mmCIF file of C-alpha atoms in Angstrom:
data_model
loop_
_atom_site.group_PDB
_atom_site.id
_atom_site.type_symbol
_atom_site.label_atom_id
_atom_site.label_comp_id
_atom_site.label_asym_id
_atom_site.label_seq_id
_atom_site.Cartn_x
_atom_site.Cartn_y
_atom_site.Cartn_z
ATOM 1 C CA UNK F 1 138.907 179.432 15.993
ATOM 2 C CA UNK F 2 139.693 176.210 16.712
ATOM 3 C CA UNK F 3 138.986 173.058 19.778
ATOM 4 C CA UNK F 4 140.568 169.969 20.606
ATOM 5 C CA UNK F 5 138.915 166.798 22.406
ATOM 6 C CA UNK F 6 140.908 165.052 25.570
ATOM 7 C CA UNK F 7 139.986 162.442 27.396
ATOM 8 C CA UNK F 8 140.522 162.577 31.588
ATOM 9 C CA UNK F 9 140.900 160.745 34.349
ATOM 10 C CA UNK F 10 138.015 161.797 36.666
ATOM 11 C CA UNK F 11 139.566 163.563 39.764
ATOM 12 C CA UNK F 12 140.865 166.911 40.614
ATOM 13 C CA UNK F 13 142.898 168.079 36.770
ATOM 14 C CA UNK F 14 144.338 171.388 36.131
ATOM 15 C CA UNK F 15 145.158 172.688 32.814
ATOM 16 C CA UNK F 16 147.562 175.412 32.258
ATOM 17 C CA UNK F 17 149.106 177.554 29.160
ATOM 18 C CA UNK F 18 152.316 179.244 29.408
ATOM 19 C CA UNK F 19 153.422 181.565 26.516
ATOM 20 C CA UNK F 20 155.744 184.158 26.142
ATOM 21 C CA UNK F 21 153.623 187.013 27.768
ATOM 22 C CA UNK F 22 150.977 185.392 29.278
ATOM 23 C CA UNK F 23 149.833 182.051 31.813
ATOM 24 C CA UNK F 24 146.980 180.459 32.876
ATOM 25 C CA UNK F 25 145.286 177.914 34.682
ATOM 26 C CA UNK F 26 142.465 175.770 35.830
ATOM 27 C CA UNK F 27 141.643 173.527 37.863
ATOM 28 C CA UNK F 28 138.214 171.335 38.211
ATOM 29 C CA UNK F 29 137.058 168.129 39.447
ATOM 30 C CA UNK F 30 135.870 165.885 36.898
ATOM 31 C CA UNK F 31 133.331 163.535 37.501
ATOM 32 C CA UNK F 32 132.994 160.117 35.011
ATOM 33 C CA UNK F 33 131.099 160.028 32.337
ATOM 34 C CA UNK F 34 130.672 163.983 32.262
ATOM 35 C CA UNK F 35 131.966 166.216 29.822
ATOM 36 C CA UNK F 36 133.056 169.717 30.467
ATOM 37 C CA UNK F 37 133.775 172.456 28.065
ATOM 38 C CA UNK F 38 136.978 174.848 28.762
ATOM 39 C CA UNK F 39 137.105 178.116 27.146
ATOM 40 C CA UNK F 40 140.658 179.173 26.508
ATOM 41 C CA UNK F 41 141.498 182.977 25.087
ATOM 42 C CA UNK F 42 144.712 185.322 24.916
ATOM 43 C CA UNK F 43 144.059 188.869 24.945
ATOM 44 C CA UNK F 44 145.393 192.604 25.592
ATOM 45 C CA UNK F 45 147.284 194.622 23.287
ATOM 46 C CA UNK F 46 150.376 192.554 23.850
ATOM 47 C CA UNK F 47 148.630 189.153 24.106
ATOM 48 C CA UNK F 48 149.748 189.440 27.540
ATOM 49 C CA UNK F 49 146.433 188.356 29.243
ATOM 50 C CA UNK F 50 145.299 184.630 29.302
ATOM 51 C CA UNK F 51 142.076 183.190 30.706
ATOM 52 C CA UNK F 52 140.507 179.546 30.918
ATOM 53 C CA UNK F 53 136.933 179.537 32.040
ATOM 54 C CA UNK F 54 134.686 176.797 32.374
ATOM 55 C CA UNK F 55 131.775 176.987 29.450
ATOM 56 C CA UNK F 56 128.226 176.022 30.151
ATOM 57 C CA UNK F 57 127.243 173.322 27.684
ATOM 58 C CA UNK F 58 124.758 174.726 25.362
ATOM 59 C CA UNK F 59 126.723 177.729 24.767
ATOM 60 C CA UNK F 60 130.055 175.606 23.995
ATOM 61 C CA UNK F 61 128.408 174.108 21.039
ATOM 62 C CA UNK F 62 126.906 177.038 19.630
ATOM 63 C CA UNK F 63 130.055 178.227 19.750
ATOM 64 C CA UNK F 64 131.805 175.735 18.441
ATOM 65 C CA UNK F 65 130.090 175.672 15.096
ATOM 66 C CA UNK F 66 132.813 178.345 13.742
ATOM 67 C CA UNK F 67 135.689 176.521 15.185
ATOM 68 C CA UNK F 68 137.373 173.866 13.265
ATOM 69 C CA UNK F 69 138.835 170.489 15.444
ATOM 70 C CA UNK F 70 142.642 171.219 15.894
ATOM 71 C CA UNK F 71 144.876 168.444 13.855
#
């Protein structure tokens, strides 16, 4: 329910979460002056499954009309 902006380098990043039952990871090669949209979820009955996955545009901002920027 909620998104966060950053701003990268262009190149080769990879993002990652590690929690308590779960970690993930992705990697992409950003181009400048190109923005890219990064799904992130937790699920499983334990929380113990995490996924990023890269968003087409269009569907990122539909979805992100019931998501609130993160503080």
């Amino acid at each position: 329910g909620s998104y966060f902006t950053y701003l990268a380098r262009p190149g080769t990043q990879t993002f990652y979460h590690e929690g308590s039952m779960a970690f993930a990871r992705i990697t992409l090669d950003l181009a400048a002056g190109e923005r890219y949209y990064i799904r992130f979820y937790v699920k499983g009955i334990l929380g113990n499954q995490a996924k990023f996955e890269l968003v087409p545009e269009m569907i990122a901002k539909v979805e992100l009309i019931d998501c609130k920027l993160y503080p």
